[in-house]
């Protein structure tokens, strides 16, 4: 009798924990952040960079998920620009090709050297970025709407490929056409995620060492055993 009760409990437990076949099939067909476990049903692999990661269920609402996708895409693009703006000037300065200030003071130095009043720059930035962001949010609310009408006589150059991917004049090489689009989207979001982590690392490095990533790299290469995360007095007590 005890054996029968145990077998019955095991069957009920298996029925309760068994994932839907469709979910398991999708999980097997694509790479996941947690292999062997099904992705949430709202992460079906249709979005670029979807590896089924949403342990808190933040994207279970379709509207919220769409917003998160667009927010991540915009932050990823800014982070890639920011990471390049930190690393490339640092390398060129280290090589003696340029002599530019470190990233954490570059903005202040540029404003002082420009001769343009700070608030004038703020107003110009607000107008230009305001126009771009309003256009972006309208395209988010009504995908494809930014391709309607005329902008200084241009009528066809602002028709987007899809939400978040403008195309037209913003894709002069035609990389958003054909089968290469999905590959390009995947590469963009993966590199953007790395760039976001890199920017956080740059800030943490400067807070810990007072230096930029290139100087920190050269210091580490000169003495790997003495200059690393364990010797700066911040990472480890």
PDB file of N, CA and C in Angstrom, residues 40 42-43 53-69:
ATOM      1  N   UNK A  40      10.088  31.592 -20.173  1.00  0.00           N
ATOM      2  CA  UNK A  40       8.713  32.062 -19.954  1.00  0.00           C
ATOM      3  C   UNK A  40       7.955  32.122 -21.273  1.00  0.00           C
ATOM      4  N   UNK A  42       6.104  34.285 -22.543  1.00  0.00           N
ATOM      5  CA  UNK A  42       6.112  35.564 -23.261  1.00  0.00           C
ATOM      6  C   UNK A  42       7.451  35.833 -23.944  1.00  0.00           C
ATOM      7  N   UNK A  43       8.457  35.022 -23.654  1.00  0.00           N
ATOM      8  CA  UNK A  43       9.748  35.137 -24.336  1.00  0.00           C
ATOM      9  C   UNK A  43       9.870  33.959 -25.289  1.00  0.00           C
ATOM     10  N   UNK A  53      15.567  35.136 -20.486  1.00  0.00           N
ATOM     11  CA  UNK A  53      15.931  35.636 -19.153  1.00  0.00           C
ATOM     12  C   UNK A  53      14.894  36.640 -18.660  1.00  0.00           C
ATOM     13  N   UNK A  54      14.091  36.216 -17.725  1.00  0.00           N
ATOM     14  CA  UNK A  54      13.156  37.106 -17.032  1.00  0.00           C
ATOM     15  C   UNK A  54      12.724  36.419 -15.742  1.00  0.00           C
ATOM     16  N   UNK A  55      13.667  36.209 -14.812  1.00  0.00           N
ATOM     17  CA  UNK A  55      13.340  35.446 -13.595  1.00  0.00           C
ATOM     18  C   UNK A  55      12.287  36.111 -12.722  1.00  0.00           C
ATOM     19  N   UNK A  56      12.133  37.432 -12.827  1.00  0.00           N
ATOM     20  CA  UNK A  56      11.149  38.140 -12.006  1.00  0.00           C
ATOM     21  C   UNK A  56       9.818  38.341 -12.723  1.00  0.00           C
ATOM     22  N   UNK A  57       9.736  37.906 -13.962  1.00  0.00           N
ATOM     23  CA  UNK A  57       8.491  38.039 -14.705  1.00  0.00           C
ATOM     24  C   UNK A  57       8.113  39.468 -15.030  1.00  0.00           C
ATOM     25  N   UNK A  58       9.108  40.333 -15.211  1.00  0.00           N
ATOM     26  CA  UNK A  58       8.829  41.750 -15.444  1.00  0.00           C
ATOM     27  C   UNK A  58       8.195  42.003 -16.807  1.00  0.00           C
ATOM     28  N   UNK A  59       8.403  41.096 -17.750  1.00  0.00           N
ATOM     29  CA  UNK A  59       7.884  41.307 -19.097  1.00  0.00           C
ATOM     30  C   UNK A  59       6.625  40.524 -19.409  1.00  0.00           C
ATOM     31  N   UNK A  60       5.929  40.058 -18.392  1.00  0.00           N
ATOM     32  CA  UNK A  60       4.732  39.248 -18.641  1.00  0.00           C
ATOM     33  C   UNK A  60       3.611  40.051 -19.294  1.00  0.00           C
ATOM     34  N   UNK A  61       3.599  41.361 -19.068  1.00  0.00           N
ATOM     35  CA  UNK A  61       2.635  42.240 -19.736  1.00  0.00           C
ATOM     36  C   UNK A  61       3.184  42.593 -21.121  1.00  0.00           C
ATOM     37  N   UNK A  62       2.464  42.310 -22.203  1.00  0.00           N
ATOM     38  CA  UNK A  62       2.988  42.566 -23.555  1.00  0.00           C
ATOM     39  C   UNK A  62       3.392  44.015 -23.792  1.00  0.00           C
ATOM     40  N   UNK A  63       2.622  44.972 -23.273  1.00  0.00           N
ATOM     41  CA  UNK A  63       2.958  46.384 -23.467  1.00  0.00           C
ATOM     42  C   UNK A  63       4.238  46.747 -22.727  1.00  0.00           C
ATOM     43  N   UNK A  64       4.384  46.233 -21.518  1.00  0.00           N
ATOM     44  CA  UNK A  64       5.598  46.494 -20.742  1.00  0.00           C
ATOM     45  C   UNK A  64       6.800  45.850 -21.416  1.00  0.00           C
ATOM     46  N   UNK A  65       6.617  44.643 -21.947  1.00  0.00           N
ATOM     47  CA  UNK A  65       7.711  43.949 -22.626  1.00  0.00           C
ATOM     48  C   UNK A  65       8.189  44.739 -23.840  1.00  0.00           C
ATOM     49  N   UNK A  66       7.251  45.279 -24.619  1.00  0.00           N
ATOM     50  CA  UNK A  66       7.624  46.093 -25.780  1.00  0.00           C
ATOM     51  C   UNK A  66       8.399  47.332 -25.352  1.00  0.00           C
ATOM     52  N   UNK A  67       7.949  47.958 -24.273  1.00  0.00           N
ATOM     53  CA  UNK A  67       8.650  49.147 -23.766  1.00  0.00           C
ATOM     54  C   UNK A  67      10.058  48.785 -23.306  1.00  0.00           C
ATOM     55  N   UNK A  68      10.193  47.682 -22.567  1.00  0.00           N
ATOM     56  CA  UNK A  68      11.512  47.251 -22.099  1.00  0.00           C
ATOM     57  C   UNK A  68      12.445  46.973 -23.275  1.00  0.00           C
ATOM     58  N   UNK A  69      11.902  46.349 -24.325  1.00  0.00           N
ATOM     59  CA  UNK A  69      12.724  46.043 -25.495  1.00  0.00           C
ATOM     60  C   UNK A  69      13.268  47.315 -26.125  1.00  0.00           C
TER      61      UNK A  69
END
